[in-house]
mmCIF file of C-alpha atoms in Angstrom:
data_model
loop_
_atom_site.group_PDB
_atom_site.id
_atom_site.type_symbol
_atom_site.label_atom_id
_atom_site.label_comp_id
_atom_site.label_asym_id
_atom_site.label_seq_id
_atom_site.Cartn_x
_atom_site.Cartn_y
_atom_site.Cartn_z
ATOM 1 C CA MET E 1 8.653 27.162 10.633
ATOM 2 C CA GLN E 2 8.802 24.886 13.645
ATOM 3 C CA THR E 3 11.875 25.055 15.853
ATOM 4 C CA GLN E 4 14.328 22.243 16.479
ATOM 5 C CA SER E 5 15.340 23.657 19.883
ATOM 6 C CA ARG E 6 14.267 20.522 21.740
ATOM 7 C CA ILE E 7 16.287 18.188 19.503
ATOM 8 C CA THR E 8 19.759 17.218 20.739
ATOM 9 C CA PRO E 9 22.359 18.043 18.052
ATOM 10 C CA PHE E 10 23.218 14.711 16.432
ATOM 11 C CA LYS E 11 26.967 15.004 16.922
ATOM 12 C CA ASN E 12 26.388 15.380 20.684
ATOM 13 C CA LYS E 13 25.176 11.757 20.685
ATOM 14 C CA LEU E 14 28.468 10.469 19.293
ATOM 15 C CA ASN E 15 31.364 9.292 21.433
ATOM 16 C CA SER E 16 34.082 10.135 18.919
ATOM 17 C CA PRO E 17 34.646 12.373 15.868
ATOM 18 C CA PHE E 18 32.382 11.345 12.995
ATOM 19 C CA ILE E 19 34.870 10.605 10.236
ATOM 20 C CA LYS E 20 34.907 8.761 6.931
ATOM 21 C CA LYS E 21 36.356 5.338 6.375
ATOM 22 C CA GLY E 22 37.943 4.705 2.968
ATOM 23 C CA ILE E 23 35.558 5.599 0.134
ATOM 24 C CA THR E 24 34.223 2.560 -1.767
ATOM 25 C CA VAL E 25 30.805 3.819 -2.963
ATOM 26 C CA LEU E 26 30.072 6.620 -5.419
ATOM 27 C CA GLN E 27 26.393 7.563 -5.354
ATOM 28 C CA ILE E 28 25.465 9.895 -8.201
ATOM 29 C CA ASN E 29 22.186 11.794 -8.368
ATOM 30 C CA LEU E 30 21.802 12.389 -12.095
ATOM 31 C CA GLY E 31 19.024 14.947 -11.757
ATOM 32 C CA LYS E 32 15.450 15.679 -10.768
ATOM 33 C CA ARG E 33 13.686 14.605 -13.955
ATOM 34 C CA CYS E 34 11.193 11.823 -13.197
ATOM 35 C CA ASN E 35 7.973 10.429 -14.665
ATOM 36 C CA LEU E 36 6.464 10.256 -11.143
ATOM 37 C CA ALA E 37 5.997 12.776 -8.326
ATOM 38 C CA CYS E 38 5.799 10.548 -5.213
ATOM 39 C CA THR E 39 4.455 12.067 -1.990
ATOM 40 C CA HIS E 40 7.452 10.897 0.051
ATOM 41 C CA CYS E 41 10.215 11.846 -2.453
ATOM 42 C CA HIS E 42 13.082 13.509 -0.593
ATOM 43 C CA VAL E 43 14.485 14.704 -3.947
ATOM 44 C CA GLU E 44 11.221 16.508 -4.854
ATOM 45 C CA ALA E 45 11.607 15.036 -8.353
ATOM 46 C CA GLY E 46 8.856 15.041 -10.960
ATOM 47 C CA PRO E 47 7.806 15.394 -14.608
ATOM 48 C CA LYS E 48 8.114 19.204 -14.505
ATOM 49 C CA ARG E 49 11.673 19.240 -13.163
ATOM 50 C CA THR E 50 14.407 19.850 -15.744
ATOM 51 C CA GLU E 51 17.612 19.811 -13.665
ATOM 52 C CA GLU E 52 20.030 17.116 -14.817
ATOM 53 C CA LEU E 53 23.688 16.200 -15.239
ATOM 54 C CA SER E 54 25.701 18.282 -17.712
ATOM 55 C CA PRO E 55 28.059 16.735 -20.314
ATOM 56 C CA GLU E 56 31.019 18.388 -18.538
ATOM 57 C CA VAL E 57 30.223 16.878 -15.117
ATOM 58 C CA CYS E 58 29.452 13.531 -16.760
ATOM 59 C CA GLU E 59 32.963 13.461 -18.281
ATOM 60 C CA GLN E 60 34.495 14.330 -14.902
ATOM 61 C CA LEU E 61 32.570 11.481 -13.265
ATOM 62 C CA ILE E 62 33.718 9.032 -15.949
ATOM 63 C CA SER E 63 37.307 10.138 -15.249
ATOM 64 C CA LEU E 64 36.716 9.612 -11.521
ATOM 65 C CA ILE E 65 35.343 6.104 -12.125
ATOM 66 C CA HIS E 66 38.345 5.178 -14.242
ATOM 67 C CA LYS E 67 40.894 6.775 -11.928
ATOM 68 C CA PHE E 68 39.986 5.193 -8.587
ATOM 69 C CA PRO E 69 39.920 1.388 -8.406
ATOM 70 C CA GLU E 70 38.916 1.612 -4.718
ATOM 71 C CA ILE E 71 35.426 2.587 -5.907
ATOM 72 C CA LYS E 72 33.630 -0.772 -5.869
ATOM 73 C CA ILE E 73 30.029 0.429 -6.382
ATOM 74 C CA VAL E 74 28.549 3.138 -8.595
ATOM 75 C CA ASP E 75 25.024 3.826 -7.344
ATOM 76 C CA LEU E 76 22.848 5.789 -9.791
ATOM 77 C CA THR E 77 19.807 7.632 -8.518
ATOM 78 C CA GLY E 78 17.588 10.601 -9.326
ATOM 79 C CA GLY E 79 14.714 11.451 -10.105
ATOM 80 C CA ALA E 80 14.401 8.539 -12.407
ATOM 81 C CA PRO E 81 18.128 8.126 -13.121
ATOM 82 C CA GLU E 82 17.363 6.498 -16.481
ATOM 83 C CA MET E 83 15.678 9.718 -17.723
ATOM 84 C CA ASN E 84 18.603 12.002 -16.943
ATOM 85 C CA TYR E 85 21.649 12.804 -19.076
ATOM 86 C CA GLY E 86 24.654 10.516 -18.704
ATOM 87 C CA PHE E 87 22.926 7.391 -17.415
ATOM 88 C CA LYS E 88 24.219 4.906 -19.987
ATOM 89 C CA PRO E 89 27.740 6.386 -20.318
ATOM 90 C CA LEU E 90 28.173 6.142 -16.530
ATOM 91 C CA VAL E 91 26.853 2.556 -16.484
ATOM 92 C CA GLU E 92 29.254 1.537 -19.224
ATOM 93 C CA ALA E 93 32.265 3.295 -17.649
ATOM 94 C CA ALA E 94 31.601 1.571 -14.329
ATOM 95 C CA ARG E 95 31.081 -1.871 -15.850
ATOM 96 C CA ALA E 96 34.190 -1.482 -18.045
ATOM 97 C CA THR E 97 36.231 -0.968 -14.855
ATOM 98 C CA GLY E 98 34.695 -3.959 -13.055
ATOM 99 C CA LYS E 99 32.512 -2.029 -10.623
ATOM 100 C CA GLN E 100 29.044 -3.031 -9.507
ATOM 101 C CA VAL E 101 26.344 -0.687 -10.816
ATOM 102 C CA ILE E 102 23.155 -0.069 -8.867
ATOM 103 C CA VAL E 103 20.202 1.676 -10.501
ATOM 104 C CA ARG E 104 17.461 2.962 -8.202
ATOM 105 C CA SER E 105 14.519 2.421 -10.508
ATOM 106 C CA ASN E 106 10.857 3.332 -10.064
ATOM 107 C CA LEU E 107 9.952 0.432 -12.457
ATOM 108 C CA THR E 108 7.231 2.447 -14.253
ATOM 109 C CA ILE E 109 9.828 4.205 -16.415
ATOM 110 C CA TYR E 110 10.015 1.110 -18.685
ATOM 111 C CA PHE E 111 6.511 1.934 -19.991
ATOM 112 C CA GLU E 112 7.349 5.516 -20.997
ATOM 113 C CA ASP E 113 8.159 6.319 -24.633
ATOM 114 C CA GLY E 114 11.827 5.726 -25.383
ATOM 115 C CA PHE E 115 12.615 3.588 -22.320
ATOM 116 C CA ALA E 116 11.266 0.149 -23.246
ATOM 117 C CA ASP E 117 14.829 -1.125 -23.827
ATOM 118 C CA LEU E 118 15.815 -0.645 -20.184
ATOM 119 C CA PRO E 119 15.100 -4.103 -18.707
ATOM 120 C CA GLU E 120 17.174 -5.808 -21.424
ATOM 121 C CA TYR E 121 19.883 -3.152 -21.076
ATOM 122 C CA PHE E 122 20.013 -3.757 -17.321
ATOM 123 C CA ALA E 123 20.351 -7.518 -17.848
ATOM 124 C CA GLN E 124 23.013 -7.095 -20.546
ATOM 125 C CA HIS E 125 25.191 -5.030 -18.181
ATOM 126 C CA LYS E 126 24.274 -7.041 -15.072
ATOM 127 C CA ILE E 127 23.055 -3.925 -13.284
ATOM 128 C CA ARG E 128 21.708 -4.444 -9.770
ATOM 129 C CA VAL E 129 18.147 -3.099 -9.755
ATOM 130 C CA VAL E 130 16.881 -1.546 -6.516
ATOM 131 C CA ALA E 131 13.203 -0.879 -7.104
ATOM 132 C CA SER E 132 10.762 1.114 -5.010
ATOM 133 C CA LEU E 133 7.679 -0.856 -3.968
ATOM 134 C CA PRO E 134 6.641 0.809 -0.702
ATOM 135 C CA CYS E 135 3.992 -1.822 -0.012
ATOM 136 C CA TYR E 136 2.725 -5.052 -1.589
ATOM 137 C CA LEU E 137 -0.866 -3.723 -1.515
ATOM 138 C CA ALA E 138 -2.053 -1.723 -4.529
ATOM 139 C CA ASP E 139 -3.995 0.953 -2.635
ATOM 140 C CA ASN E 140 -1.046 1.921 -0.453
ATOM 141 C CA VAL E 141 1.366 2.122 -3.395
ATOM 142 C CA ASP E 142 -0.967 4.181 -5.577
ATOM 143 C CA LYS E 143 -1.669 6.554 -2.686
ATOM 144 C CA MET E 144 2.053 7.287 -2.276
ATOM 145 C CA ARG E 145 3.152 7.159 -5.904
ATOM 146 C CA GLY E 146 0.158 7.800 -8.175
ATOM 147 C CA ALA E 147 -2.761 5.963 -9.769
ATOM 148 C CA GLY E 148 -1.796 2.816 -11.677
ATOM 149 C CA VAL E 149 1.759 2.694 -10.358
ATOM 150 C CA PHE E 150 1.243 -0.616 -8.560
ATOM 151 C CA ASP E 151 -0.063 -2.410 -11.686
ATOM 152 C CA ASN E 152 2.822 -1.116 -13.809
ATOM 153 C CA SER E 153 5.301 -2.055 -11.058
ATOM 154 C CA VAL E 154 3.951 -5.624 -11.067
ATOM 155 C CA LYS E 155 4.281 -5.841 -14.870
ATOM 156 C CA ALA E 156 7.825 -4.472 -14.670
ATOM 157 C CA LEU E 157 8.844 -6.985 -11.988
ATOM 158 C CA GLN E 158 7.401 -9.844 -14.046
ATOM 159 C CA TRP E 159 9.360 -8.555 -17.063
ATOM 160 C CA LEU E 160 12.592 -8.454 -15.020
ATOM 161 C CA ASN E 161 11.885 -11.986 -13.738
ATOM 162 C CA GLN E 162 11.529 -13.228 -17.336
ATOM 163 C CA LEU E 163 15.045 -11.896 -18.007
ATOM 164 C CA GLY E 164 16.410 -13.796 -14.996
ATOM 165 C CA TYR E 165 16.291 -11.035 -12.381
ATOM 166 C CA GLY E 166 15.712 -12.358 -8.880
ATOM 167 C CA LYS E 167 16.629 -15.846 -10.131
ATOM 168 C CA GLU E 168 20.201 -15.725 -11.445
ATOM 169 C CA PRO E 169 22.929 -14.811 -8.930
ATOM 170 C CA ASN E 170 24.375 -12.000 -11.078
ATOM 171 C CA LEU E 171 20.961 -10.408 -11.806
ATOM 172 C CA ILE E 172 20.019 -8.975 -8.419
ATOM 173 C CA LEU E 173 16.572 -7.475 -7.933
ATOM 174 C CA ASP E 174 15.946 -5.729 -4.612
ATOM 175 C CA LEU E 175 12.739 -4.039 -3.461
ATOM 176 C CA VAL E 176 12.450 -1.031 -1.148
ATOM 177 C CA PHE E 177 9.795 -0.604 1.549
ATOM 178 C CA ASN E 178 8.928 2.856 2.927
ATOM 179 C CA PRO E 179 6.411 3.281 5.741
ATOM 180 C CA GLN E 180 3.285 5.325 5.006
ATOM 181 C CA LEU E 181 3.786 9.000 5.858
ATOM 182 C CA PRO E 182 2.363 9.777 9.314
ATOM 183 C CA THR E 183 -0.785 11.887 9.597
ATOM 184 C CA ASN E 184 -0.726 12.142 13.408
ATOM 185 C CA GLU E 185 1.717 11.607 16.264
ATOM 186 C CA ASN E 186 1.232 7.839 16.229
ATOM 187 C CA PHE E 187 4.685 7.380 14.661
ATOM 188 C CA SER E 188 6.340 4.048 13.965
ATOM 189 C CA LEU E 189 9.607 2.776 12.546
ATOM 190 C CA ALA E 190 9.744 0.340 9.634
ATOM 191 C CA PRO E 191 8.856 -3.264 10.566
ATOM 192 C CA GLU E 192 11.633 -5.794 11.155
ATOM 193 C CA GLN E 193 13.253 -6.303 7.742
ATOM 194 C CA THR E 194 13.653 -10.110 7.697
ATOM 195 C CA ASN E 195 10.031 -10.805 8.614
ATOM 196 C CA LEU E 196 8.668 -8.193 6.211
ATOM 197 C CA GLU E 197 10.825 -9.627 3.394
ATOM 198 C CA ARG E 198 9.274 -13.040 4.020
ATOM 199 C CA ASP E 199 5.762 -11.514 3.856
ATOM 200 C CA TYR E 200 6.579 -9.657 0.604
ATOM 201 C CA LYS E 201 8.011 -12.795 -0.990
ATOM 202 C CA MET E 202 5.027 -14.937 -0.047
ATOM 203 C CA PHE E 203 2.459 -12.376 -1.226
ATOM 204 C CA LEU E 204 4.148 -11.466 -4.520
ATOM 205 C CA GLN E 205 4.868 -15.114 -5.379
ATOM 206 C CA GLU E 206 1.338 -16.240 -4.556
ATOM 207 C CA HIS E 207 -0.530 -13.409 -6.300
ATOM 208 C CA PHE E 208 1.762 -12.448 -9.188
ATOM 209 C CA ASN E 209 4.404 -15.206 -9.465
ATOM 210 C CA ILE E 210 7.070 -12.576 -8.752
ATOM 211 C CA VAL E 211 10.413 -13.393 -7.119
ATOM 212 C CA PHE E 212 13.104 -10.986 -5.938
ATOM 213 C CA SER E 213 16.446 -11.027 -4.107
ATOM 214 C CA ASN E 214 16.200 -8.792 -1.016
ATOM 215 C CA LEU E 215 13.844 -6.349 0.666
ATOM 216 C CA PHE E 216 15.274 -3.101 2.078
ATOM 217 C CA THR E 217 13.311 -1.227 4.749
ATOM 218 C CA ILE E 218 14.052 2.512 4.678
ATOM 219 C CA THR E 219 12.904 5.050 7.271
ATOM 220 C CA ASN E 220 11.205 8.186 5.948
ATOM 221 C CA LEU E 221 13.694 10.959 6.721
ATOM 222 C CA PRO E 222 12.188 14.427 7.273
ATOM 223 C CA VAL E 223 13.706 15.806 4.076
ATOM 224 C CA GLY E 224 12.124 17.072 0.835
ATOM 225 C CA ARG E 225 8.437 16.264 0.370
ATOM 226 C CA THR E 226 8.373 14.200 3.563
ATOM 227 C CA LYS E 227 9.518 17.282 5.502
ATOM 228 C CA MET E 228 6.862 19.446 3.814
ATOM 229 C CA HIS E 229 4.194 16.842 4.605
ATOM 230 C CA LEU E 230 5.202 16.839 8.284
ATOM 231 C CA GLU E 231 5.393 20.636 8.502
ATOM 232 C CA ARG E 232 1.923 21.067 6.996
ATOM 233 C CA ARG E 233 0.555 18.812 9.744
ATOM 234 C CA LYS E 234 2.701 20.423 12.469
ATOM 235 C CA LEU E 235 4.416 17.053 13.030
ATOM 236 C CA TYR E 236 7.968 17.927 12.014
ATOM 237 C CA THR E 237 9.493 18.551 15.460
ATOM 238 C CA SER E 238 7.595 15.726 17.154
ATOM 239 C CA TYR E 239 8.708 13.297 14.411
ATOM 240 C CA LEU E 240 12.350 14.330 14.945
ATOM 241 C CA GLN E 241 11.881 13.809 18.682
ATOM 242 C CA PHE E 242 10.440 10.360 17.987
ATOM 243 C CA LEU E 243 13.473 9.469 15.848
ATOM 244 C CA GLU E 244 15.886 10.828 18.480
ATOM 245 C CA SER E 245 14.137 8.814 21.201
ATOM 246 C CA HIS E 246 14.906 5.641 19.186
ATOM 247 C CA PHE E 247 18.567 6.511 18.536
ATOM 248 C CA ASN E 248 20.669 3.332 18.504
ATOM 249 C CA PRO E 249 24.441 3.948 18.897
ATOM 250 C CA ASP E 250 25.196 0.504 17.425
ATOM 251 C CA THR E 251 24.070 1.742 13.992
ATOM 252 C CA VAL E 252 26.690 4.506 13.741
ATOM 253 C CA GLU E 253 29.550 2.228 12.665
ATOM 254 C CA HIS E 254 27.486 0.987 9.711
ATOM 255 C CA LEU E 255 26.066 4.253 8.343
ATOM 256 C CA MET E 256 26.265 4.617 4.572
ATOM 257 C CA CYS E 257 27.860 8.074 4.846
ATOM 258 C CA ARG E 258 30.981 6.455 6.333
ATOM 259 C CA ASP E 259 32.253 4.982 3.049
ATOM 260 C CA GLU E 260 30.415 6.833 0.288
ATOM 261 C CA LEU E 261 30.483 10.115 -1.583
ATOM 262 C CA SER E 262 27.225 11.558 -2.874
ATOM 263 C CA ILE E 263 27.517 13.662 -6.048
ATOM 264 C CA ASP E 264 24.848 15.988 -7.418
ATOM 265 C CA TYR E 265 24.126 16.834 -11.058
ATOM 266 C CA LEU E 266 26.311 19.980 -10.746
ATOM 267 C CA GLY E 267 29.349 17.970 -9.576
ATOM 268 C CA ASN E 268 29.185 19.031 -5.923
ATOM 269 C CA VAL E 269 30.177 16.480 -3.262
ATOM 270 C CA TYR E 270 28.147 15.556 -0.167
ATOM 271 C CA ASP E 271 28.431 12.935 2.555
ATOM 272 C CA CYS E 272 25.034 11.433 1.674
ATOM 273 C CA ASP E 273 22.005 11.944 -0.542
ATOM 274 C CA PHE E 274 19.989 13.508 2.306
ATOM 275 C CA ASN E 275 22.661 16.144 2.944
ATOM 276 C CA GLN E 276 22.640 16.764 -0.796
ATOM 277 C CA MET E 277 18.900 17.496 -0.776
ATOM 278 C CA MET E 278 19.274 19.778 2.268
ATOM 279 C CA ASN E 279 22.229 21.602 0.662
ATOM 280 C CA LEU E 280 24.714 20.592 3.365
ATOM 281 C CA PRO E 281 27.916 20.038 1.345
ATOM 282 C CA ALA E 282 30.870 17.917 2.371
ATOM 283 C CA LYS E 283 33.809 20.001 3.535
ATOM 284 C CA ASN E 284 37.537 19.819 4.011
ATOM 285 C CA ARG E 285 40.058 22.395 5.218
ATOM 286 C CA ASN E 286 39.720 24.330 1.957
ATOM 287 C CA GLY E 287 35.922 24.491 1.910
ATOM 288 C CA ASP E 288 33.330 22.716 -0.212
ATOM 289 C CA LEU E 289 34.332 19.843 -2.491
ATOM 290 C CA THR E 290 33.570 19.137 -6.148
ATOM 291 C CA VAL E 291 34.352 16.282 -8.514
ATOM 292 C CA SER E 292 36.985 18.444 -10.239
ATOM 293 C CA LYS E 293 38.724 19.049 -6.874
ATOM 294 C CA LEU E 294 38.814 15.281 -6.197
ATOM 295 C CA LEU E 295 40.432 14.761 -9.595
ATOM 296 C CA GLU E 296 42.953 17.579 -9.014
ATOM 297 C CA ALA E 297 43.876 16.202 -5.589
ATOM 298 C CA ASP E 298 44.153 12.647 -6.969
ATOM 299 C CA SER E 299 42.278 11.434 -3.885
ATOM 300 C CA LEU E 300 38.754 10.537 -2.766
ATOM 301 C CA ASN E 301 39.642 10.890 0.904
ATOM 302 C CA LEU E 302 39.631 14.654 1.417
ATOM 303 C CA ILE E 303 36.825 14.965 3.971
ATOM 304 C CA ASN E 304 37.812 15.631 7.592
ATOM 305 C CA GLU E 305 34.480 15.152 9.321
ATOM 306 C CA ILE E 306 31.024 14.070 8.125
ATOM 307 C CA GLN E 307 28.427 16.852 8.186
ATOM 308 C CA THR E 308 25.437 16.032 10.385
ATOM 309 C CA ALA E 309 21.932 17.379 11.040
ATOM 310 C CA ALA E 310 18.869 16.446 13.090
ATOM 311 C CA TYR E 311 17.529 14.168 10.310
ATOM 312 C CA CYS E 312 20.545 11.868 10.883
ATOM 313 C CA TYR E 313 18.400 10.379 13.661
ATOM 314 C CA GLY E 314 16.353 8.783 10.854
ATOM 315 C CA CYS E 315 19.324 6.656 9.801
ATOM 316 C CA THR E 316 20.191 5.694 13.376
ATOM 317 C CA ALA E 317 16.745 4.937 14.849
ATOM 318 C CA GLY E 318 15.953 1.340 15.793
ATOM 319 C CA CYS E 319 17.704 -1.100 13.459
ATOM 320 C CA GLY E 320 19.032 1.813 11.393
ATOM 321 C CA SER E 321 18.305 2.786 7.814
ATOM 322 C CA SER E 322 20.390 3.191 4.685
ATOM 323 C CA CYS E 323 20.097 2.916 0.918
ATOM 324 C CA GLY E 324 20.762 -0.795 1.541
ATOM 325 C CA GLY E 325 18.020 -1.134 4.131
ATOM 326 C CA ALA E 326 18.328 -1.890 7.832
ATOM 327 C CA LEU E 327 21.837 -1.622 9.304
ATOM 328 C CA LEU E 328 21.484 -4.169 12.119
#
């Protein structure tokens, strides 16, 4: 295991206590079941994983969604969130209470047995689709996500376009870019988001007649399979140092952990999805938090200070990175 001794603790970079704003986003990781096993997956999801939401936690989350009107967005992720227990009940609870629903979809799930209804279901409920397409070149996508993934992703995007996604204002289709995982110390941050979005739109329109709403550039955080990849190549510490060297204090105000709660399939509460994967739970004066404790307290705002780690430099490097792309 490589040491982090040469990395400045993240909270030492901050000028003031790192505290939450009011909670408006509920991000729920429904489980680790997925039809893909991508090389960069920070969740380490895959076809052999069985962990998923329980009926009991699903009911608690539905109660939470109904109870707190300040929640404006319910963001469903996984694994492939669509494969895990509770996906449709959570969608319908959120839409019934007027909240925006985001599904973080790998696109290929629509071609698996039992999931061909998803594109129409998404359109019916006006779900915002955030779809992983880490490059617009087939070789790069298949290398990261598996053989044939690019072709199925193209077919899925064309299918969503036919339903009005990327065209109608209430059918939002966003794509996510991840850089290739580094194989040496020639590290780089994601390209400038606006310019890369223009390139994606031109290429996909010209070659596949695909349109979409927004491109999000997301930095590879050294968590999950990305961390393992870096450790195998003895790049983990040097990558963290690279991220720290590009720390941008202007990003801190806009970090996604400031106004969201991240919930795992067991009902535990975290400040963000990366802390969830690294088992760094959110805390208040009475210890770790769960969905049932939020319901008992009749409040979402129980966290004193956001938990931080060295990988927080990934969200604050350069233009910043979040589940909604660049921060600046």
